[in-house]
Amino acid sequence: MNRLNELFDSKLKVINIGLHGFADDLKSLDVDVIDVDWRPPAGGSKRMADLLKKLK
Amino acid sequence: MKKVIVKKNTYYDSVTLMTVSKEAKKIEGVKEVLVGMATELNKGLARNIGLYTEEMDTLTPNDLFIAVDTDGDPAIVENSVEDLLTKKKEAVSSDFKPHTLDSALKMMPEANLALISVPGAYAADEARKAMENNLHVMLFSDNVSIKDEVELKRMAVEKGLLMMGPDCGTAIINGIPLAFANKVCRGDIGVVGASGTGTQEVTSIISRLGGGLSQVIGTGGRDLKSEVGGLMMIQGIDGLAADPDTRVIVLISKPPSGDVVGKVLSALKDAGKPAVVDFIGGDPKIIEDYGFTPAKSLEDAAYKAVLLSCGEKICDAPQFTMPSGEIDKLAAGEAEKMLPSQRHIKAFYTGGTLCDEAIHILQEYIGPLYSNVPLDASYALNDPNASLGNTAIDFGDDIFTAGRAHPMIDPSMRAERLARESEDESIAVVLLDFVLGHGSNMDPVGEMLDSIRLVKERANQRGGYVSIIASVCGTPEDPQGMDNQINKLREAGVVVMPTNAQAARLAGLIMRRKYDEQVK
């Protein structure tokens, strides 16, 4: 079975990254969701973020 | 007095800040205010409204700013904004929130889908990380390059994952609505859609007709362009083909690029299941050549899918749910109350695909419409903020949404525009959509009522009558309450039709009568 059909056969478990309202909607539907308190990486510096990516 | 207040290293999401900006504008004395993270976009918006200062040069997207022009004390605005932000933070669940995807995965190692809505500049990286961890992705963010989209979708195909988006607003997986989606019944119809509100209209109508949905997969609007090659629509079709709970497949999209249409329809052929295809405004012949049922409208797609699901013989959805005699009477009754000088339609939409469908339908009755999203480039409005003759506006278009929430969340720009155009003596018909469901404004009709009443009153004062026609996209189970929204419209004198296609047809019939009158 491919991963898509595994998903269709499983309980949906969501990681929400971004707008908190989407996580709240899912919680109101009793969906398991972890809401990430996301913020721009490397303090919002694109240059620093690119450098950090190279280090990984 | 103009002032910029900065809060270093304080992050809020864009929808929260747009809502706070809107509320802060109501503070007494405030002429202009922008509350935002110091992204390049928001700095540009501050420049446009004359509130940019040099100290903003060094701010990063992790810094919050409040730029205000007020007759009062800026400190009052600062305090009010802080109160509003605190209230928003308190309203959000107090559950522990990890800062990264990695930490989230430690808390929920069995997670199977990432819903990503971070600013576009960061979105591809987050989606890539999610897929590296074998998560399916719904990428709501826009402003992702087509190069990134192709790379992400190739990665998804290689790993057998869903990569819905970028700019994917609607999906329903295992009965769970994600982002902007309606509460629909479950059943055996699977949908793959490249058009957000098109998918919402089709799935809502299927549910209202008594049918049900197995899975609703979004692809993002660019999936069927040559560069992307329909990668996710094909992946979605393959998934539905192998899904024993899906008996009927529906595809919804604007007409695909010439080299993509064959690939998509071949994949559908391989799926071996009955299918309805709505390539909105496209040529139905190629769909028939592959042995599938073309749809004439979003409503028609839903209607035919339900017939297939029930094993019934396929026929076209009726033009109107109401008997034709009653429709003619309704159109005549609306037209006869108007003055001869009233001769134009204004179709003001929050849903992009619904707007596109309305333009296609209206064109059959009254010819081309001026628009910010015209079918023919020669009818593009030079200034989308001003109507010209018969006009259709998609308020969800990028030109209207820079730095503000989508009109399905914040319909105030459409309300203001309609109020402004109440002074236009040539206005005869107003055509509106209202999109319900998770993610949408909790009272989209309520937000428009003052403008609707104003248009009616101003026309009445001039001795005429403006016909306002609307449709509500949603289901009775949606959080806004569909009946409640429809009743409010009817009480305000709006004619509410069951679907967008029927609303556009009725508007077309009324306009046709006005044209015929002029010819006489």
XYZ file of C-alpha atoms in Angstrom:
576
model
C 0.000 0.000 0.000
C 1.431 3.416 -0.870
C 1.706 6.251 1.602
C -1.431 8.008 0.291
C -3.612 5.026 0.976
C -1.936 4.515 4.356
C -3.022 8.091 5.140
C -6.603 7.408 4.011
C -6.689 4.399 6.354
C -5.215 6.195 9.371
C -6.438 8.652 11.934
C -5.386 12.122 10.797
C -2.664 13.585 13.044
C -1.600 17.065 12.113
C 1.353 19.325 12.782
C 0.243 22.912 12.148
C 2.961 25.405 11.250
C 1.795 28.995 10.754
C -1.691 30.399 11.324
C -2.889 29.343 14.781
C -6.535 29.597 13.689
C -6.144 26.464 11.545
C -4.967 24.478 14.599
C -7.893 25.815 16.652
C -10.361 24.739 13.935
C -8.870 21.232 13.993
C -8.970 21.052 17.795
C -12.649 22.036 17.708
C -13.181 18.952 15.515
C -11.315 16.747 18.027
C -8.421 16.202 15.623
C -5.011 15.480 17.181
C -2.900 18.511 16.348
C 0.380 19.978 17.539
C 0.510 23.715 16.899
C 4.066 24.912 16.274
C 4.873 28.378 17.635
C 6.739 29.184 14.451
C 8.859 32.252 13.882
C 11.303 33.141 11.099
C 14.540 31.142 11.502
C 17.889 32.824 12.274
C 16.167 35.860 13.760
C 14.569 36.655 10.419
C 17.904 37.091 8.611
C 17.673 35.329 5.259
C 21.479 35.340 4.886
C 21.998 33.756 8.287
C 19.261 31.199 7.607
C 20.951 30.187 4.332
C 24.295 29.796 6.147
C 22.702 27.669 8.846
C 21.116 25.450 6.206
C 24.579 24.801 4.722
C 25.923 23.788 8.132
C 23.329 21.040 8.500
C 0.886 62.816 14.646
C 2.849 60.048 12.975
C 4.796 57.530 15.022
C 6.355 54.087 14.644
C 6.472 51.892 17.752
C 8.753 48.843 17.591
C 8.612 45.628 19.622
C 11.794 43.674 18.944
C 11.604 39.858 18.755
C 7.844 39.698 19.110
C 6.178 37.421 16.561
C 2.499 37.111 15.633
C 1.005 35.403 12.589
C -0.215 37.504 9.678
C -3.953 36.888 10.104
C -3.791 37.944 13.780
C -1.963 41.155 12.833
C -4.295 41.975 9.929
C -7.282 41.568 12.256
C -5.638 43.767 14.899
C -4.799 46.420 12.249
C -8.429 46.460 11.191
C -9.646 46.846 14.787
C -7.012 49.512 15.549
C -8.369 51.656 12.684
C -11.553 52.076 14.723
C -9.684 53.797 17.604
C -10.793 57.441 17.900
C -8.528 59.899 16.094
C -6.660 57.234 14.100
C -6.278 58.264 10.454
C -4.076 55.342 9.388
C -2.466 52.447 11.207
C -0.486 49.369 10.217
C 0.444 46.645 12.684
C 2.776 44.082 11.155
C 5.965 42.069 11.301
C 8.793 43.991 9.616
C 8.815 41.932 6.408
C 9.775 43.617 3.136
C 6.090 43.487 2.131
C 4.913 45.242 5.296
C 7.708 47.815 5.078
C 6.527 48.533 1.525
C 2.944 48.923 2.730
C 4.120 51.357 5.428
C 5.908 53.334 2.686
C 2.747 53.395 0.554
C 0.703 54.966 3.324
C 3.465 57.429 4.256
C 4.283 55.884 7.621
C 7.769 54.533 6.911
C 10.658 55.878 9.019
C 14.402 55.303 8.838
C 14.437 53.298 12.052
C 12.482 50.599 10.197
C 15.502 49.974 7.898
C 17.180 47.698 10.431
C 14.087 45.783 11.557
C 13.790 42.066 10.686
C 10.732 39.852 10.060
C 10.978 38.883 13.743
C 10.241 42.460 14.878
C 6.735 43.828 15.315
C 5.935 47.431 14.416
C 2.924 49.654 14.966
C 2.982 52.536 12.468
C 0.281 55.072 13.227
C -0.988 58.458 12.110
C -3.393 59.794 14.698
C -4.952 63.056 15.846
C -4.730 61.718 19.389
C -1.900 60.371 21.532
C 0.030 57.495 19.849
C 0.506 55.953 23.313
C -3.255 55.295 23.422
C -2.980 53.391 20.133
C 0.037 51.449 21.417
C -1.821 50.427 24.582
C -4.955 49.466 22.652
C -2.955 47.379 20.173
C -1.171 45.623 23.027
C -4.542 44.871 24.643
C -5.872 43.499 21.358
C -2.773 41.320 20.877
C -2.975 40.020 24.453
C -6.629 39.124 23.947
C -5.772 37.292 20.709
C -2.991 35.377 22.456
C -5.321 34.404 25.294
C -7.969 33.274 22.801
C -5.484 30.856 21.253
C -5.278 27.551 23.091
C -2.852 27.554 25.995
C -1.458 24.080 25.120
C 2.321 23.899 24.993
C 3.603 24.866 21.564
C 6.980 23.641 20.341
C 9.039 26.071 18.257
C 10.092 23.719 15.461
C 8.845 20.825 13.388
C 11.513 18.574 14.943
C 10.246 19.237 18.461
C 6.646 18.789 17.296
C 7.572 15.390 15.864
C 9.057 14.365 19.199
C 5.697 15.189 20.807
C 3.712 13.413 18.089
C 5.957 10.903 16.277
C 2.910 9.321 14.606
C 1.919 12.633 12.888
C 1.015 12.087 9.245
C 0.291 15.556 7.814
C 1.812 19.019 8.083
C -0.465 22.015 7.488
C 1.894 24.857 6.596
C 0.898 28.532 6.354
C 4.103 30.435 7.118
C 5.132 33.430 4.935
C 6.046 32.396 1.378
C 9.793 33.047 1.756
C 10.026 30.269 4.372
C 7.301 27.935 3.122
C 9.289 25.703 0.748
C 11.917 24.956 3.427
C 9.253 23.959 5.945
C 7.480 21.761 3.362
C 10.752 20.077 2.431
C 11.539 19.344 6.092
C 8.065 17.886 6.580
C 8.427 15.549 3.596
C 11.929 14.497 4.728
C 10.082 13.236 7.799
C 7.542 11.414 5.583
C 4.692 13.792 6.377
C 2.066 14.579 3.763
C 1.881 18.339 3.242
C -0.867 20.860 2.736
C 0.905 24.102 1.831
C -1.503 27.007 2.266
C 1.232 29.643 1.806
C 1.472 31.535 -1.461
C 4.422 33.446 -2.924
C 6.366 30.201 -3.428
C 8.336 30.083 -6.694
C 7.248 27.681 -9.402
C 10.792 26.209 -9.304
C 10.313 25.338 -5.629
C 6.848 23.970 -6.389
C 8.225 21.606 -9.049
C 11.046 20.439 -6.745
C 8.664 19.843 -3.850
C 6.160 17.953 -5.980
C 8.865 15.771 -7.564
C 10.049 14.910 -4.066
C 6.453 14.093 -3.078
C 5.963 11.796 -6.086
C 9.248 10.017 -5.336
C 8.204 9.422 -1.738
C 4.537 8.646 -2.477
C 3.362 11.648 -0.458
C 0.738 14.327 -0.964
C 2.135 17.811 -1.569
C -1.037 19.899 -1.762
C -0.127 23.436 -2.820
C 1.455 25.936 -2.661
C -1.535 28.256 -2.425
C -3.809 25.332 -1.599
C -6.786 26.600 0.376
C -9.051 23.571 0.506
C -8.740 19.879 1.321
C -10.794 17.347 3.239
C -8.803 14.300 4.335
C -10.616 11.412 6.071
C -13.612 13.701 6.570
C -11.544 16.415 8.283
C -11.741 19.885 6.675
C -8.311 21.523 6.398
C -7.887 25.331 6.117
C -10.889 26.661 4.122
C -13.288 23.765 3.763
C -16.877 22.855 4.468
C -18.402 20.290 6.771
C -19.556 17.737 4.205
C -21.043 14.249 4.495
C -18.768 11.287 3.943
C -19.382 9.028 0.980
C -17.828 7.494 -2.115
C -17.002 10.551 -4.274
C -13.335 11.550 -4.378
C -12.299 14.992 -5.617
C -9.008 16.379 -6.863
C -9.256 20.144 -7.270
C -6.875 22.843 -8.464
C -9.401 25.592 -7.691
C -10.141 26.421 -4.044
C -13.646 27.854 -4.031
C -14.531 25.694 -7.048
C -13.784 22.659 -4.910
C -15.765 24.131 -2.000
C -18.789 24.756 -4.248
C -18.710 21.244 -5.753
C -18.184 19.421 -2.450
C -20.852 21.499 -0.637
C -23.413 20.848 -3.375
C -22.590 17.109 -3.416
C -23.244 17.033 0.325
C -26.483 19.060 0.028
C -27.719 16.757 -2.748
C -27.360 13.805 -0.380
C -24.065 12.501 -1.752
C -20.840 12.206 0.202
C -17.106 12.652 -0.116
C -14.346 10.097 0.463
C -11.326 12.384 0.051
C -10.912 15.933 -1.255
C -7.374 16.618 -2.427
C -6.193 20.125 -3.329
C -3.291 20.704 -5.697
C -2.799 24.476 -5.773
C -3.757 26.553 -8.816
C -0.542 26.086 -10.845
C -0.448 22.282 -10.808
C -1.826 21.906 -14.349
C 0.563 24.395 -15.906
C 3.252 22.959 -18.219
C 6.070 23.591 -15.745
C 4.446 21.473 -13.006
C 2.831 18.989 -15.390
C -0.128 18.044 -13.186
C 2.157 16.107 -10.818
C -0.159 16.373 -7.824
C -3.416 15.945 -9.723
C -2.027 12.688 -11.137
C -0.742 11.645 -7.683
C -4.214 12.406 -6.271
C -5.958 10.425 -9.033
C -3.670 7.444 -8.375
C -4.469 7.643 -4.653
C -8.226 7.725 -5.299
C -7.881 4.881 -7.821
C -6.368 2.651 -5.143
C -8.831 3.787 -2.461
C -11.613 1.190 -2.020
C -13.881 3.841 -0.457
C -13.826 5.973 -3.631
C -16.180 4.864 -6.410
C -16.470 8.109 -8.392
C -13.750 10.668 -9.155
C -14.279 14.397 -9.818
C -11.587 16.688 -11.237
C -11.932 20.472 -10.960
C -9.556 22.941 -12.565
C -9.232 25.805 -14.966
C -8.386 24.381 -18.429
C -4.961 22.675 -18.140
C -2.033 23.536 -20.406
C -2.214 21.697 -23.727
C 0.606 19.284 -22.910
C -0.833 18.440 -19.465
C -4.447 17.649 -20.296
C -3.590 14.312 -21.954
C -1.380 13.202 -19.041
C -4.127 13.939 -16.521
C -6.898 12.270 -18.516
C -4.692 9.217 -19.212
C -4.087 8.834 -15.471
C -7.840 9.095 -14.962
C -8.400 6.415 -17.606
C -5.928 4.132 -15.791
C -7.878 4.688 -12.563
C -10.741 2.731 -14.113
C -13.475 4.509 -12.152
C -16.373 6.621 -13.442
C -15.433 10.297 -13.453
C -16.770 13.807 -13.954
C -14.373 16.490 -15.160
C -14.918 20.249 -14.889
C -12.169 22.131 -16.715
C -14.010 25.408 -16.096
C -14.770 27.105 -19.422
C -12.675 24.532 -21.320
C -13.554 22.440 -24.373
C -15.600 19.373 -23.275
C -14.673 17.333 -26.361
C -11.326 15.987 -25.154
C -12.985 14.884 -21.893
C -15.650 12.977 -23.851
C -12.958 11.500 -26.132
C -11.381 9.876 -23.072
C -14.800 8.487 -22.099
C -15.533 10.771 -19.161
C -18.409 13.081 -18.346
C -17.685 16.800 -18.801
C -19.461 19.219 -16.462
C -21.057 22.446 -17.638
C -20.724 24.202 -14.282
C -19.545 23.485 -10.757
C -23.129 22.625 -9.852
C -23.361 20.326 -12.866
C -20.154 18.554 -11.730
C -21.677 17.913 -8.303
C -25.019 16.809 -9.778
C -23.431 14.353 -12.216
C -21.075 12.971 -9.558
C -24.050 12.210 -7.309
C -25.908 10.534 -10.213
C -22.835 8.359 -10.922
C -22.494 7.537 -7.243
C -26.143 6.400 -7.155
C -25.727 4.394 -10.365
C -28.292 6.592 -12.138
C -28.293 7.609 -15.796
C -26.283 10.790 -16.398
C -28.080 13.951 -17.436
C -27.342 17.676 -17.131
C -28.295 19.516 -13.961
C -31.362 21.691 -14.558
C -30.599 25.342 -15.370
C -32.697 26.348 -12.363
C -34.101 24.436 -9.404
C -37.225 26.621 -9.640
C -39.665 25.923 -12.515
C -38.834 28.043 -15.589
C -42.152 29.945 -15.426
C -41.359 31.120 -11.914
C -37.823 32.124 -12.873
C -39.096 34.208 -15.805
C -41.606 35.876 -13.500
C -38.891 36.555 -10.932
C -36.530 38.055 -13.541
C -39.315 40.183 -15.062
C -40.411 41.379 -11.604
C -36.875 42.462 -10.707
C -36.213 44.181 -14.064
C -39.492 46.123 -14.225
C -38.752 48.003 -10.981
C -35.589 49.536 -12.496
C -35.159 52.847 -14.313
C -34.101 52.777 -17.972
C -30.781 54.377 -16.965
C -29.938 51.323 -14.859
C -28.058 49.041 -17.229
C -24.937 47.599 -15.576
C -24.092 44.594 -13.443
C -21.494 44.541 -10.683
C -20.380 41.020 -9.755
C -18.345 41.351 -6.555
C -16.736 38.079 -5.488
C -14.637 36.745 -2.622
C -14.119 33.326 -4.280
C -11.814 33.338 -7.322
C -13.222 30.277 -9.082
C -16.782 31.369 -8.337
C -15.985 34.727 -9.960
C -14.475 33.000 -12.987
C -17.548 30.788 -13.346
C -19.877 33.793 -13.068
C -17.984 35.664 -15.806
C -18.250 32.636 -18.125
C -21.998 32.343 -17.510
C -22.769 36.080 -17.696
C -20.830 36.361 -20.942
C -23.406 34.113 -22.608
C -26.134 36.620 -21.713
C -24.458 40.032 -22.005
C -21.049 39.584 -23.616
C -17.649 40.261 -22.014
C -17.291 41.890 -18.590
C -14.554 44.240 -17.434
C -12.589 42.622 -14.657
C -9.314 42.301 -12.749
C -9.498 38.646 -13.847
C -11.005 38.991 -17.358
C -11.475 36.110 -19.780
C -10.120 38.336 -22.539
C -7.127 40.583 -21.703
C -8.665 43.494 -23.620
C -11.315 43.685 -20.874
C -8.767 44.059 -18.044
C -9.571 47.004 -15.786
C -6.771 49.594 -15.766
C -7.815 50.506 -12.260
C -9.384 47.527 -10.445
C -10.603 49.935 -7.751
C -13.044 51.538 -10.183
C -15.761 49.711 -12.128
C -16.354 50.216 -15.828
C -19.710 49.248 -17.347
C -20.440 45.600 -16.595
C -17.773 44.644 -14.094
C -16.745 41.495 -12.232
C -14.219 41.762 -9.409
C -12.365 38.962 -7.634
C -11.444 40.562 -4.310
C -9.203 37.590 -3.491
C -6.821 38.614 -6.288
C -3.258 39.454 -5.151
C -3.723 43.135 -6.023
C -6.292 43.428 -3.248
C -4.775 41.102 -0.647
C -1.214 42.459 -0.227
C -0.859 42.949 3.528
C -4.464 42.137 4.324
C -6.467 39.013 4.982
C -8.291 37.238 2.158
C -11.848 38.599 1.668
C -13.273 35.255 2.811
C -11.778 36.164 6.223
C -12.124 39.950 6.033
C -14.791 41.057 3.530
C -14.504 44.755 4.457
C -12.895 45.794 1.167
C -15.838 44.364 -0.793
C -18.299 45.992 1.607
C -16.597 49.381 1.191
C -16.525 49.043 -2.588
C -20.221 48.189 -2.763
C -21.082 51.114 -0.476
C -19.042 53.444 -2.722
C -20.771 52.214 -5.852
C -24.210 52.822 -4.350
C -23.807 56.319 -5.881
C -23.551 54.845 -9.390
C -26.916 55.515 -11.049
C -26.260 52.959 -13.798
C -26.113 50.005 -11.401
C -28.943 47.522 -12.094
C -27.833 44.171 -10.692
C -25.337 43.218 -7.974
C -24.131 39.620 -7.892
C -22.462 38.353 -4.703
C -21.008 35.129 -3.295
C -20.785 34.143 0.365
C -18.404 31.328 1.237
C -18.978 29.514 4.525
C -16.946 26.795 6.203
C -13.944 26.452 8.476
C -11.403 29.240 8.042
C -13.974 31.728 6.674
C -15.409 34.785 8.413
C -17.972 33.729 11.024
C -20.653 36.099 9.655
C -19.863 36.957 6.025
C -23.438 38.105 5.350
C -23.509 40.314 8.448
C -20.346 42.057 7.195
C -22.105 43.036 3.944
C -25.571 43.969 5.215
C -24.967 47.711 5.740
C -23.658 48.053 2.173
C -26.504 45.950 0.763
C -29.084 48.134 2.528
C -27.299 51.299 1.383
C -27.344 50.217 -2.276
C -31.056 49.429 -2.018
C -31.879 52.699 -0.226
C -29.897 54.947 -2.599
C -31.563 53.332 -5.630
C -34.944 53.758 -3.972
C -34.251 57.459 -3.348
C -33.502 57.844 -7.064
C -36.838 56.207 -7.894
C -35.252 52.971 -9.081
C -34.419 49.523 -7.740
C -31.219 47.495 -7.592
C -31.594 43.740 -7.818
C -29.131 41.967 -5.538
C -28.623 38.287 -6.317
C -26.511 36.025 -4.103
C -25.523 32.435 -3.542
C -24.159 30.880 -0.375
C -21.455 28.227 -0.749
C -21.619 25.874 2.203
C -23.570 23.237 4.057
C -26.069 23.409 6.942
C -23.387 21.829 9.179
C -20.874 24.671 8.614
C -19.986 26.707 11.719
C -21.675 29.887 10.384
C -25.100 28.217 10.027
C -26.218 28.279 6.404
C -29.925 28.883 7.085
C -29.150 31.795 9.338
C -26.961 33.413 6.640
C -29.594 32.891 3.930
C -32.381 34.303 6.131
C -30.390 37.465 6.825
C -29.921 38.006 3.076
C -33.611 37.444 2.306
C -34.673 39.829 5.073
C -32.496 42.491 3.402
C -34.311 41.953 0.088
C -31.617 39.841 -1.564
C -32.648 37.063 -3.961
C -30.748 33.964 -2.801
C -30.190 31.245 -5.386
C -29.138 27.668 -4.521
C -25.812 27.778 -6.392
C -23.373 30.224 -7.956
C -24.261 29.031 -11.464
C -27.977 29.643 -10.886
C -27.301 33.052 -9.316
C -25.205 34.085 -12.332
C -27.879 32.791 -14.748
C -30.655 34.716 -12.985
C -28.485 37.853 -13.020
C -27.920 37.231 -16.734
C -31.658 36.865 -17.387
C -32.437 40.147 -15.635
C -29.667 41.952 -17.523
C -30.889 40.429 -20.805
C -34.346 41.899 -20.150
C -32.776 45.315 -19.540
C -30.888 45.018 -22.854
C -34.018 43.973 -24.730
C -35.845 46.941 -23.209
C -33.198 49.305 -24.560
C -33.413 47.797 -28.039
C -37.180 48.338 -28.080
